[in-house]
Tab-separated table of C-alpha atoms and ligand atoms in Angstrom:
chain	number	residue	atom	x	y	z
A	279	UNK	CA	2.158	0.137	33.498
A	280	UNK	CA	1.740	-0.844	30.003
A	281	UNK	CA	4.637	-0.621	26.983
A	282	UNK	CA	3.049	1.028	23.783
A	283	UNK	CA	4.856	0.907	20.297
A	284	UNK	CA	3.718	3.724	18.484
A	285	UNK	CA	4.652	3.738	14.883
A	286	UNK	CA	4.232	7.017	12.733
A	287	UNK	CA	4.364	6.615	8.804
A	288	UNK	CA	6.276	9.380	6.581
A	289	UNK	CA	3.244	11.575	6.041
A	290	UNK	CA	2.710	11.976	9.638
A	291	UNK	CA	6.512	13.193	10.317
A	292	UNK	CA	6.297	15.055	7.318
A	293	UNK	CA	7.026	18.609	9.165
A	294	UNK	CA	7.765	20.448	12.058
A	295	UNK	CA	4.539	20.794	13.039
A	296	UNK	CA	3.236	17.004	12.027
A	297	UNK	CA	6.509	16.110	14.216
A	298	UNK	CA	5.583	18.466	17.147
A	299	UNK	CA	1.561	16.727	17.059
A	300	UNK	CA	3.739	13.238	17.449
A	301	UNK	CA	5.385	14.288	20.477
A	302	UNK	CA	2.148	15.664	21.767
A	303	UNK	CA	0.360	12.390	21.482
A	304	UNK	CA	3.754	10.201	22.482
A	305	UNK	CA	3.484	12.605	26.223
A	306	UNK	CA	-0.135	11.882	26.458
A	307	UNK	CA	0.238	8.224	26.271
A	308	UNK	CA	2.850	8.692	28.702
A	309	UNK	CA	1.078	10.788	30.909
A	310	UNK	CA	-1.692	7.666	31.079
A	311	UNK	CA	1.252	6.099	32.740
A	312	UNK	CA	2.258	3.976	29.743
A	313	UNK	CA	6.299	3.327	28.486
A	314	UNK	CA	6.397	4.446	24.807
A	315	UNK	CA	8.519	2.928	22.177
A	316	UNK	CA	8.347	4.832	19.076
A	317	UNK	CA	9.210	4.057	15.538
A	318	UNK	CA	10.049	6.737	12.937
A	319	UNK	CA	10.027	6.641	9.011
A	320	UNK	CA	11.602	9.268	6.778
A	321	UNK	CA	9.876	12.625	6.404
A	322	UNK	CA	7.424	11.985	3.261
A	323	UNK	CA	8.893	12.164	0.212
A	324	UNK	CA	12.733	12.159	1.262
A	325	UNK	CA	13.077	8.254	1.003
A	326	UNK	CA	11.767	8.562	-2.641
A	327	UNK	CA	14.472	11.348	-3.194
A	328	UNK	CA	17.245	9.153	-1.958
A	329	UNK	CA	16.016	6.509	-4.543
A	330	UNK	CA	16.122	9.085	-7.343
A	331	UNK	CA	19.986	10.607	-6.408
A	332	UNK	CA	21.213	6.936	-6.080
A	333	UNK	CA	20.019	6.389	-9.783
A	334	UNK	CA	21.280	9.427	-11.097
A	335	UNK	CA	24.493	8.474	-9.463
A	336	UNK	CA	24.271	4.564	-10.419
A	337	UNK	CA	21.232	2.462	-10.631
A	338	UNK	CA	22.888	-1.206	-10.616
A	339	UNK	CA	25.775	-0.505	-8.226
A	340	UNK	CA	26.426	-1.930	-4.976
A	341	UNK	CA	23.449	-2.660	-2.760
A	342	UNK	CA	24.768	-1.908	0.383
A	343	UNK	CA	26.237	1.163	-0.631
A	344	UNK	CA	22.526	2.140	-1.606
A	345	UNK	CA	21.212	0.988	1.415
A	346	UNK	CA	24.063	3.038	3.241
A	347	UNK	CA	22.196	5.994	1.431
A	348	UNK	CA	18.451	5.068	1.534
A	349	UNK	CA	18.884	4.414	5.514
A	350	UNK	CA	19.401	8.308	6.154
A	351	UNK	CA	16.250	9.653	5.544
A	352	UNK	CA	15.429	7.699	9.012
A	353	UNK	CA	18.309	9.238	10.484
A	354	UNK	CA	16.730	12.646	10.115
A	355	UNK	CA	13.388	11.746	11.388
A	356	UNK	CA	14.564	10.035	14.862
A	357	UNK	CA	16.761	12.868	15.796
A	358	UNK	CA	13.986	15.665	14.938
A	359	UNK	CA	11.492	13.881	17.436
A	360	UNK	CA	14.012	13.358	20.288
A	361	UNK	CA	14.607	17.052	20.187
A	362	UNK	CA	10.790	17.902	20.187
A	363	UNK	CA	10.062	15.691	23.006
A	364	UNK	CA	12.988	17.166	24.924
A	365	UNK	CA	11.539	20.808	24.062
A	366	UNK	CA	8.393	19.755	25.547
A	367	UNK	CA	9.899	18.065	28.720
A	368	UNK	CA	9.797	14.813	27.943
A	369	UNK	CA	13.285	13.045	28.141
A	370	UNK	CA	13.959	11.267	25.221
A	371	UNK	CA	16.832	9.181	23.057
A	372	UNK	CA	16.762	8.381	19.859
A	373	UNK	CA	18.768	4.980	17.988
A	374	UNK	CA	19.304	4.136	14.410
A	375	UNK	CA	18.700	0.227	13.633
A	376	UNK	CA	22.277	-0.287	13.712
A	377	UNK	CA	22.857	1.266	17.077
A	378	UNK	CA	19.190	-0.941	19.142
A	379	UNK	CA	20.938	-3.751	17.158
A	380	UNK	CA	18.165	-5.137	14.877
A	381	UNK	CA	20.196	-7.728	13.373
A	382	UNK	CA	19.009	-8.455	9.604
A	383	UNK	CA	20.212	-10.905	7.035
A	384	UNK	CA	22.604	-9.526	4.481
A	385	UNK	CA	19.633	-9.157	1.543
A	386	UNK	CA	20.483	-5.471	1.299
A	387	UNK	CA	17.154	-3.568	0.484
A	388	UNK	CA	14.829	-6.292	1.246
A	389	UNK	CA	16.785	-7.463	4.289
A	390	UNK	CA	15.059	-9.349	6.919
A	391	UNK	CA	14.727	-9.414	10.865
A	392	UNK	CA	16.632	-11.797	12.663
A	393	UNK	CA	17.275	-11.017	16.087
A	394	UNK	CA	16.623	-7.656	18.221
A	395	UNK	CA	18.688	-6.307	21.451
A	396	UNK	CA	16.128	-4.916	23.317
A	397	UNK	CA	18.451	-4.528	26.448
A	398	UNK	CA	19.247	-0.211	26.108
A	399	UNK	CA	15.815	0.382	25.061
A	400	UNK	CA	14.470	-1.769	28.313
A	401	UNK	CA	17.207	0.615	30.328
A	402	UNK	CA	16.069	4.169	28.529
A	403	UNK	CA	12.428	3.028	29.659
A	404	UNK	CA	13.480	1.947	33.313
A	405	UNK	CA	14.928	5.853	33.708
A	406	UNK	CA	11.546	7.045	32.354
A	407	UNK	CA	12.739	7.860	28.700
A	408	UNK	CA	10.760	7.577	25.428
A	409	UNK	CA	12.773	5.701	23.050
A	410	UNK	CA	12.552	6.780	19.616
A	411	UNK	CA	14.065	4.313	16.920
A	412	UNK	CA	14.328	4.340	13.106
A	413	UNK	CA	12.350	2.219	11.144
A	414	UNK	CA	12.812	0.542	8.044
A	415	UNK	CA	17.328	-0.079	8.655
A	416	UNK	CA	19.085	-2.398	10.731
A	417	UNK	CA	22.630	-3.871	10.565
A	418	UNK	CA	23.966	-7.190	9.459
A	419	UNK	CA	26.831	-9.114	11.489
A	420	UNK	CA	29.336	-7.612	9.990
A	421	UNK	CA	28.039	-3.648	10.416
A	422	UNK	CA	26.697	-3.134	7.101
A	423	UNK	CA	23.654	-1.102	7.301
A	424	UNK	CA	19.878	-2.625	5.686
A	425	UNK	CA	17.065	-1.708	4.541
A	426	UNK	CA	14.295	-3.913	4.703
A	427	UNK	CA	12.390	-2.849	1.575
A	428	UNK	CA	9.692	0.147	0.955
A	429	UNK	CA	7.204	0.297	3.690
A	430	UNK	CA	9.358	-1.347	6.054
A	431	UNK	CA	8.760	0.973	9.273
A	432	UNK	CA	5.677	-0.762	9.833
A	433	UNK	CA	7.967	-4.110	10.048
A	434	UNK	CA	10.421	-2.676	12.304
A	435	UNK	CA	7.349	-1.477	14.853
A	436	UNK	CA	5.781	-4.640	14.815
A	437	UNK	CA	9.386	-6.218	15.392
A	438	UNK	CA	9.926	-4.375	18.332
A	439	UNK	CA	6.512	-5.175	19.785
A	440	UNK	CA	7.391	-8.734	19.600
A	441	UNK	CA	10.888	-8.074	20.940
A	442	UNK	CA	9.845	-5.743	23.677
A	443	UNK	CA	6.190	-7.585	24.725
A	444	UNK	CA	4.697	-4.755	24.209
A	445	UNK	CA	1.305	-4.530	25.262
A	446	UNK	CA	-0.152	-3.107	22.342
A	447	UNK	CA	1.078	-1.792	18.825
A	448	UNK	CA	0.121	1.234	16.998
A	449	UNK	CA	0.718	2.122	13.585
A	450	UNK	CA	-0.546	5.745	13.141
A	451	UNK	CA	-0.663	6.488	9.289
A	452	UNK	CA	-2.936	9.304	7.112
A	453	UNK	CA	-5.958	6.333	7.440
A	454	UNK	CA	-8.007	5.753	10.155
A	455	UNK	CA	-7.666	2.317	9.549
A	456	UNK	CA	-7.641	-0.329	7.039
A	457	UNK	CA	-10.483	0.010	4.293
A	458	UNK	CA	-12.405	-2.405	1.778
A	459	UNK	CA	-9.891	-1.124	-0.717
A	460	UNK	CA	-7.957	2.009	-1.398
A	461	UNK	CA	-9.810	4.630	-0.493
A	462	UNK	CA	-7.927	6.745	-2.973
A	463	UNK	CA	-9.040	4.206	-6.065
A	464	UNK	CA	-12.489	3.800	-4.846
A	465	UNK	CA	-13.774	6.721	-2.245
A	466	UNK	CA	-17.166	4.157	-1.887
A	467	UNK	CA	-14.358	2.444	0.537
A	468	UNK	CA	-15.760	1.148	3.726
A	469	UNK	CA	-14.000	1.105	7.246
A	470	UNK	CA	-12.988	-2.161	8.609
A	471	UNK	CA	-13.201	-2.178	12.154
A	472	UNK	CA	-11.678	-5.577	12.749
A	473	UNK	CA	-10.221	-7.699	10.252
A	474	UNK	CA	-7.929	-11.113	10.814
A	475	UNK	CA	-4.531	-11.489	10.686
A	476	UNK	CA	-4.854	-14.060	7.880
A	477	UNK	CA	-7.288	-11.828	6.281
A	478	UNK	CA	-4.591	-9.018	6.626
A	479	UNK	CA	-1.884	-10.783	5.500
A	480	UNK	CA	-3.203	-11.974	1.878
A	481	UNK	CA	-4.755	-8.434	1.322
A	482	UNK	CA	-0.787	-7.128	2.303
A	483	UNK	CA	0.353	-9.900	0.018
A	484	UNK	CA	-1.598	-8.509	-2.755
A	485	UNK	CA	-0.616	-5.273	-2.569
A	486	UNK	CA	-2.518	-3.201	-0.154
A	487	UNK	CA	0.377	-0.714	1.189
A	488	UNK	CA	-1.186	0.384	4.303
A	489	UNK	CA	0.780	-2.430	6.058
A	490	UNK	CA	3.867	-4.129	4.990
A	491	UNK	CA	3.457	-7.553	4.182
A	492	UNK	CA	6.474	-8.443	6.405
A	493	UNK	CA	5.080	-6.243	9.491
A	494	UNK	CA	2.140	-9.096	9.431
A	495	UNK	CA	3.830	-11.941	8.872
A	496	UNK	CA	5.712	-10.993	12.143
A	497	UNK	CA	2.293	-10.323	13.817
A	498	UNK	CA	0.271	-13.560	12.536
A	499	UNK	CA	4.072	-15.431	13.729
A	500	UNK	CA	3.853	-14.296	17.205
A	501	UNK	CA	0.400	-13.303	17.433
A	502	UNK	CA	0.837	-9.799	18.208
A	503	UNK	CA	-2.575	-7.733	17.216
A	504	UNK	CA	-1.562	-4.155	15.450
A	505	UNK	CA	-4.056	-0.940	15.888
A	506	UNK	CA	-3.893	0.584	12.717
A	507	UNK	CA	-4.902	4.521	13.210
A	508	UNK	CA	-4.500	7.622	11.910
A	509	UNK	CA	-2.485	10.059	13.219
A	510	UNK	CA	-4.418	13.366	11.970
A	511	UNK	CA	-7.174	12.266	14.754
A	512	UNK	CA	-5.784	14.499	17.998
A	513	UNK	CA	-8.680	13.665	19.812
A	514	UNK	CA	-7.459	9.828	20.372
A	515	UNK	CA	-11.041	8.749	20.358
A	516	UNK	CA	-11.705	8.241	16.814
A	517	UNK	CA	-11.954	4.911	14.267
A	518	UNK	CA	-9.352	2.850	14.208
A	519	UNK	CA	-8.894	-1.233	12.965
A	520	UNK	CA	-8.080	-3.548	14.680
A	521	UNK	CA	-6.236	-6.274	13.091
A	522	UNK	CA	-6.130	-9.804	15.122
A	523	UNK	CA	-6.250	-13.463	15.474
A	524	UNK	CA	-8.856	-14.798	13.462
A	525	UNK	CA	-11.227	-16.197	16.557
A	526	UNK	CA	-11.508	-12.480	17.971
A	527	UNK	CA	-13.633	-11.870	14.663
A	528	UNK	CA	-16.697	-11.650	14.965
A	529	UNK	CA	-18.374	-10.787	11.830
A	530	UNK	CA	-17.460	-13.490	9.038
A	531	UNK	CA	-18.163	-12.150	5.271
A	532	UNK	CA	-17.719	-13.579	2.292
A	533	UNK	CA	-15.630	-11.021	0.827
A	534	UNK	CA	-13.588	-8.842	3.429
A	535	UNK	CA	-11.849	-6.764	0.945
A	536	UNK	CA	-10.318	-6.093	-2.473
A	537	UNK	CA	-6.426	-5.872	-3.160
A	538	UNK	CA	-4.353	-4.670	-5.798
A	539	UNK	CA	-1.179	-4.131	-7.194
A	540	UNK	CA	0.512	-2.373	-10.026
A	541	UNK	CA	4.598	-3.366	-9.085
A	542	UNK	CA	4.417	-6.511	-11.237
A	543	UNK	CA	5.520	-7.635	-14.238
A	544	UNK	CA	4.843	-10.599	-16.703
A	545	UNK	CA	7.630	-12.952	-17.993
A	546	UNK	CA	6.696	-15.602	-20.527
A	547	UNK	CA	9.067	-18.485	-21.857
A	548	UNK	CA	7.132	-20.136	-24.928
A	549	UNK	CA	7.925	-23.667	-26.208
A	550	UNK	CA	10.136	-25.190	-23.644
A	551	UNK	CA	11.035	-29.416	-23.955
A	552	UNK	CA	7.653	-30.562	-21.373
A	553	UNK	CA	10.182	-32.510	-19.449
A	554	UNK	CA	10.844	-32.786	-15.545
A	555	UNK	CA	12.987	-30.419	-13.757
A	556	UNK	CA	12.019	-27.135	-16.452
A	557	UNK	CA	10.286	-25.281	-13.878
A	558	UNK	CA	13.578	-25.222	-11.682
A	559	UNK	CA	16.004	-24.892	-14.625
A	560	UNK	CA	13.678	-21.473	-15.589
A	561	UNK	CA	13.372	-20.534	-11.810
A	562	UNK	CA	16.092	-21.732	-9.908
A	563	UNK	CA	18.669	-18.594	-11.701
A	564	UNK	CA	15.605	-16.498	-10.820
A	565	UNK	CA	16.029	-17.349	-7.475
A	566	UNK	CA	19.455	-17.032	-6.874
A	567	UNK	CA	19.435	-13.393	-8.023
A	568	UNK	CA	17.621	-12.645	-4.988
A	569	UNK	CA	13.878	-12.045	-7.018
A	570	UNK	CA	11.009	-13.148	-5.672
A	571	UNK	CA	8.142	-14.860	-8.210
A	572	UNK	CA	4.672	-14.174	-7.072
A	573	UNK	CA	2.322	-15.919	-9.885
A	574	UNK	CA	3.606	-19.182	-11.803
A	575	UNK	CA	1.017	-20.866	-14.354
A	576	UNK	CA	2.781	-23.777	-16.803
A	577	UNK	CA	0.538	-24.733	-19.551
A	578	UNK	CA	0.869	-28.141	-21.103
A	579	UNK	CA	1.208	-27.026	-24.808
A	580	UNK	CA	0.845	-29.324	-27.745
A	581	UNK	CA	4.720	-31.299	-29.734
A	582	UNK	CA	5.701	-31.954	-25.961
A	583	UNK	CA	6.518	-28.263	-25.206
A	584	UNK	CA	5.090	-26.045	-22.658
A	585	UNK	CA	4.244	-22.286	-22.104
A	586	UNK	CA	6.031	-20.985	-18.733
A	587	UNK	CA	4.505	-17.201	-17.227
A	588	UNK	CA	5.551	-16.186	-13.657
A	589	UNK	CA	5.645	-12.436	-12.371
A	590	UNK	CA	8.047	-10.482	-10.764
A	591	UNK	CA	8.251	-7.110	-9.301
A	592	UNK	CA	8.781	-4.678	-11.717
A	593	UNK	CA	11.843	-3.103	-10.591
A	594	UNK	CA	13.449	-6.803	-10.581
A	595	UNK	CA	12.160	-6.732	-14.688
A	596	UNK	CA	15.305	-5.868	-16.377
A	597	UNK	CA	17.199	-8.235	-14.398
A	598	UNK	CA	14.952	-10.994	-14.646
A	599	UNK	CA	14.436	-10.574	-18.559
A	600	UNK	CA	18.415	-10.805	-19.153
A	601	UNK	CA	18.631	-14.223	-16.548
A	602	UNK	CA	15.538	-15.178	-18.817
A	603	UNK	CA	17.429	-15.305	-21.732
A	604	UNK	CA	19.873	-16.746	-21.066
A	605	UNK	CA	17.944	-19.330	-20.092
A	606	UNK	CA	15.948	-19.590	-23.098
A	607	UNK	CA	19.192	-20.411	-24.728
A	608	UNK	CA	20.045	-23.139	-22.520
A	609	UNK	CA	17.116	-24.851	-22.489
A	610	UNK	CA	16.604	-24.114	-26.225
A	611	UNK	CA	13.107	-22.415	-25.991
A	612	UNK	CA	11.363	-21.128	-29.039
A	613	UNK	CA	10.769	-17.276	-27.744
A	614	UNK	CA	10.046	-15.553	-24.246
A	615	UNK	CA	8.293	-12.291	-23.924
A	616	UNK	CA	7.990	-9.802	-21.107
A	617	UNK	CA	5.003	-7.472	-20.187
A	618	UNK	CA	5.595	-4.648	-17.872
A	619	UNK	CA	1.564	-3.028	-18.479
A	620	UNK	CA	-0.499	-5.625	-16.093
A	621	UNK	CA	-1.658	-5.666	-12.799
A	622	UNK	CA	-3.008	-7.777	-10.376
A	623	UNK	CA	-6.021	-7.617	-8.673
A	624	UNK	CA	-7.684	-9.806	-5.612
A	625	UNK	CA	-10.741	-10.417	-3.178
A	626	UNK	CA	-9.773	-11.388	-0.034
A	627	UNK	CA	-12.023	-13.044	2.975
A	628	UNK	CA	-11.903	-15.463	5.252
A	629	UNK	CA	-15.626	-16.227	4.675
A	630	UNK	CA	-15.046	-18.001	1.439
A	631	UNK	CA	-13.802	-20.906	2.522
A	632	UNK	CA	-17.150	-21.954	3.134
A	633	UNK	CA	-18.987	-20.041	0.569
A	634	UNK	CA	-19.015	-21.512	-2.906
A	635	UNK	CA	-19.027	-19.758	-6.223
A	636	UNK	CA	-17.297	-16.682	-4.857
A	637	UNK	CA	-14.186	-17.033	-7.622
A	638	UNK	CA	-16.548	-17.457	-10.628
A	639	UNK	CA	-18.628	-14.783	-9.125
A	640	UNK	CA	-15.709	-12.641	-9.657
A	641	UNK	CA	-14.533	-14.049	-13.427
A	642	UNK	CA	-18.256	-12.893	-14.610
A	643	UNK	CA	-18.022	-9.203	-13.176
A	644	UNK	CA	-14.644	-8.770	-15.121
A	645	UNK	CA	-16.435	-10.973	-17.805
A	646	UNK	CA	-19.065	-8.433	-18.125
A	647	UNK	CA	-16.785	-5.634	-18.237
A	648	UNK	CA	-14.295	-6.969	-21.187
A	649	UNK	CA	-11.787	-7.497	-19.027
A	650	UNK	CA	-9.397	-10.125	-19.760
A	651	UNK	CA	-7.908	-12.539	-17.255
A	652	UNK	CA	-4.133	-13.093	-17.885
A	653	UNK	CA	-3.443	-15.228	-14.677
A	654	UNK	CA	-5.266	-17.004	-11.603
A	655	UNK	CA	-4.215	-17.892	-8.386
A	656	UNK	CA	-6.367	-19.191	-5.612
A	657	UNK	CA	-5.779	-19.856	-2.182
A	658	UNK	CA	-8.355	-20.691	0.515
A	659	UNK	CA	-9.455	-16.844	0.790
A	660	UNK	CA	-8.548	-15.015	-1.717
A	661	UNK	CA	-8.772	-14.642	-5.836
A	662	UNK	CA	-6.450	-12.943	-7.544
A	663	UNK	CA	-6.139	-12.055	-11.402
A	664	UNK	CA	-3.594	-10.872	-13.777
A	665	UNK	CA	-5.385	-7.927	-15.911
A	666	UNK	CA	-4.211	-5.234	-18.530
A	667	UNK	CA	-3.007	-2.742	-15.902
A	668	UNK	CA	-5.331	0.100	-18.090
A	669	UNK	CA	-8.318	-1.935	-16.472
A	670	UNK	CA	-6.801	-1.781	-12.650
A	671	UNK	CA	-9.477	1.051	-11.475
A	672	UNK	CA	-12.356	0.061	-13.363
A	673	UNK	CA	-12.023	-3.878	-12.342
A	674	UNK	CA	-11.451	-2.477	-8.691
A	675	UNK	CA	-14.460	-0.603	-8.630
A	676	UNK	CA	-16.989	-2.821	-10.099
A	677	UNK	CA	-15.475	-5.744	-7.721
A	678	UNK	CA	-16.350	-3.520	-4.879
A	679	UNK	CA	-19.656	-2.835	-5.817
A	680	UNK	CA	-20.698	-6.160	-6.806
A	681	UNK	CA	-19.623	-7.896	-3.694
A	682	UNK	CA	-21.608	-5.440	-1.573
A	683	UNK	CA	-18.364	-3.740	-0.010
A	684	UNK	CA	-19.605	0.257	-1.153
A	685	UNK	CA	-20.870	2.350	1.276
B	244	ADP	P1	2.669	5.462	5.936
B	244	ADP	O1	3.557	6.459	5.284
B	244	ADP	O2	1.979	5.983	7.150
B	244	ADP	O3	3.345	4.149	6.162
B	244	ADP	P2	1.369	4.378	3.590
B	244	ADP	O4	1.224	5.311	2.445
B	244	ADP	O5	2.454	3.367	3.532
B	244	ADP	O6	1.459	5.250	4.915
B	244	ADP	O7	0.005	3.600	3.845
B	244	ADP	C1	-1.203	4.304	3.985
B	244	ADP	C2	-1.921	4.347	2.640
B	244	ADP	O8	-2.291	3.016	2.274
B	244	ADP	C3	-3.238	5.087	2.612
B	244	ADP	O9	-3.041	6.469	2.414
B	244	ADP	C4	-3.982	4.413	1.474
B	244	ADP	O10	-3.942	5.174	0.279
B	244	ADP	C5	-3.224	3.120	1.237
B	244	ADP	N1	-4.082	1.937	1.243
B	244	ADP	C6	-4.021	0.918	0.345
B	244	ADP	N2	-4.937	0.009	0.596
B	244	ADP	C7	-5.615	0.411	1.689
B	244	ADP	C8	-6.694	-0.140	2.438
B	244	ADP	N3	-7.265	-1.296	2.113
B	244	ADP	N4	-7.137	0.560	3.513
B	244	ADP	C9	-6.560	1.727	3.860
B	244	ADP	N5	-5.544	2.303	3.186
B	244	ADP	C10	-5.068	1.654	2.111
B	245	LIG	N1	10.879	5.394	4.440
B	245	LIG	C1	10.692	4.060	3.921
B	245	LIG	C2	9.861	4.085	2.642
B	245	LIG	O1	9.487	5.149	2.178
B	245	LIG	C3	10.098	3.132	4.938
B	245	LIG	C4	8.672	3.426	5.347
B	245	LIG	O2	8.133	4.501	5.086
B	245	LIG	O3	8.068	2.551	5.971
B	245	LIG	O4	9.626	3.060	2.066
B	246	MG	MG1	3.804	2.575	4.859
């Protein structure tokens, strides 16, 4: 007997009758004589309506008490699919992070995974239930409930997986799999039947939704292989990616994929002192208010002062623009300057670390376009740029094209 976690994405809980085709499948895979696990987001939709009541209500309140709030939407969805599986005979119980005990950190809404009790769900299984559990909430030491950041079902199935040694782990979504790129931006999009967790993980890090970054991380950590599928396929027979450790790859290409991302934003300091210990004193109070930098580029400017850009996400602008002046003050900078209209694209592959020219490759495309590079950051497989966020689509597209990735 085999233990399955099945993870089913807002769209595909988005109604009684996308809930009802979820408890269909969850019986069939345990009428192959597998244990099911499943994990829940909210209906689609309802976790962006709990983000818009909490700021019409307050916008820079309390964290917990909005994570308190965006953890219900969850709520709804577990208990809905307990009662459908019980409808159609299947006994089933349903638990909210809080009550499995998925033990986070106390980062409210970006909290992280620290330990999971897998002991009730490994009894509910034993007496031949289905265990349904929310995703995207768990609860710190002290009972406060988390949230671990948008997307974050997909980190909470992947969680469990590891937890439970699950044989396999499903994330059903409206996709039937991962893609070149978006299919939405670029319908040329070509199915990837397998891709690499590495590969999978910088094309997450650079903003390609279907998975949570997090969700791989955990996979790449414990080497846990996800089957990403969609969940409008009843048949159970139809595409799917696999996404797994890099020597179960057979087919190496240059350039796997393309990534982007519209969340960030663009902080510059300009003329700070060139002396040591500027990068912490501008990054360090960045830090420490819980925002994460993604890009960071330091030019050496001329009269021994520098240029400093990093980005942020762009819901941790405001705050990062008010810790940036005050640290422009400190440090006595001539100006800083924000820019909340770029975007960030990338080519990810695990093929170009041994194929040469693939980054300049790239600059000429945008080149030939008129597209203006803002940033660069390189890692062993993958480019990614800083553009004018007007250009997002078009650089996407011609990317795709020119690296032979359209179908
Ligand atoms: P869920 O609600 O099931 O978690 P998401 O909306 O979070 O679904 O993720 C699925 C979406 O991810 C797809 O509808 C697609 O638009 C988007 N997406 C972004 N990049 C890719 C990609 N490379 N391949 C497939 N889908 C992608
Ligand atoms: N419901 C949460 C969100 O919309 C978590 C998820 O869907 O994964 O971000
Ligand atoms: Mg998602």
């Amino acid at each position: 007997m085999a233990l399955i976690v099945q993870k089913y994405g807002g769209t595909s809980v988005g109604s009684p009758e996308r809930i009802a085709a979820v408890a269909d499948r969850v019986i069939r895979w345990r009428q192959k004589g597998n244990d099911v696990v499943v994990v829940v987001s909210a209906m689609s939709g309802e976790t962006n309506k709990l983000v818009a009541l909490i700021n019409a209500v307050n916008p820079i309140g309390s964290e917990r008490e909005k994570d308190a709030i965006l953890a219900t939407g969850e709520q709804v969805t577990i208990g809905l699919l307990a009662l459908a599986l019980e409808k159609k005979g299947q006994p089933a119980r349903s638990y909210t992070g809080g009550q499995v005990r998925i033990l986070t950190d106390g980062a409210h809404t970006k909290a992280r995974i620290m330990d999971i009790d897998g002991s009730a769900i490994r009894k509910d299984l034993a007496e031949g239930k289905v265990v349904v559990v929310a995703g995207f909430q768990g609860v710190t030491a002290d009972g406060s409930i988390t949230t671990l950041g948008r997307g974050g079902s997909d980190t909470t199935g992947v969680a469990l997986a590891v937890a439970l040694k699950a044989d396999e782990c499903q994330i059903y979504t409206d996709v039937d799999g991962v893609y070149t790129t978006d299919p939405r931006i670029e319908p040329k999009a070509k199915h990837i039947p397998v891709l690499s967790l590495e590969e999978m993980l910088e094309m997450a890090s650079q903003g390609s939704k279907v998975l949570q970054i997090r969700s791989v991380e955990f996979a790449y950590k414990y080497d846990m292989p996800i089957r990403v599928l969609s969940s409008f396929d009843e048949t159970d027979t139809g595409k799917s990616t696999l996404v797994t450790r890099e020597d179960e790859v057979m087919e190496e290409v240059s350039v796997r994929g393309i990534a982007f991302n519209r969340d960030e934003a663009q902080l510059t300091v300009q003329g700070v002192p060139d002396r040591p210990g500027v990068a912490y004193q501008i990054l360090g109070p960045i830090s420490d208010a819980n925002i994460e930098v993604d890009m960071i580029v330091q030019n050496s400017g001329s009269n021994s002062t520098t240029d400093f850009t990093f980005t942020v996400h762009r819901n941790d602008y405001h705050k990062a623009t008010q810790i940036l002046a005050r640290t422009c003050e400190v440090l006595g900078a001539r100006a800083w300057e924000g820019d909340e209209s770029i975007a960030k694209v990338a080519i990810v592959g695990a093929g170009m670390r041994s194929h040469a020219g693939i980054a300049s490759k790239m600059f000429k495309v945008l080149a030939d376009e008129g597209i203006n590079i803002h940033m660069i950051s390189t890692s062993e497989i993958k480019v990614a740029v800083v553009i004018d966020e007007k250009y997002l689509e078009l650089a996407v597209r011609v990317l795709h094209q020119a690296f032979g990735l359209s179908s």
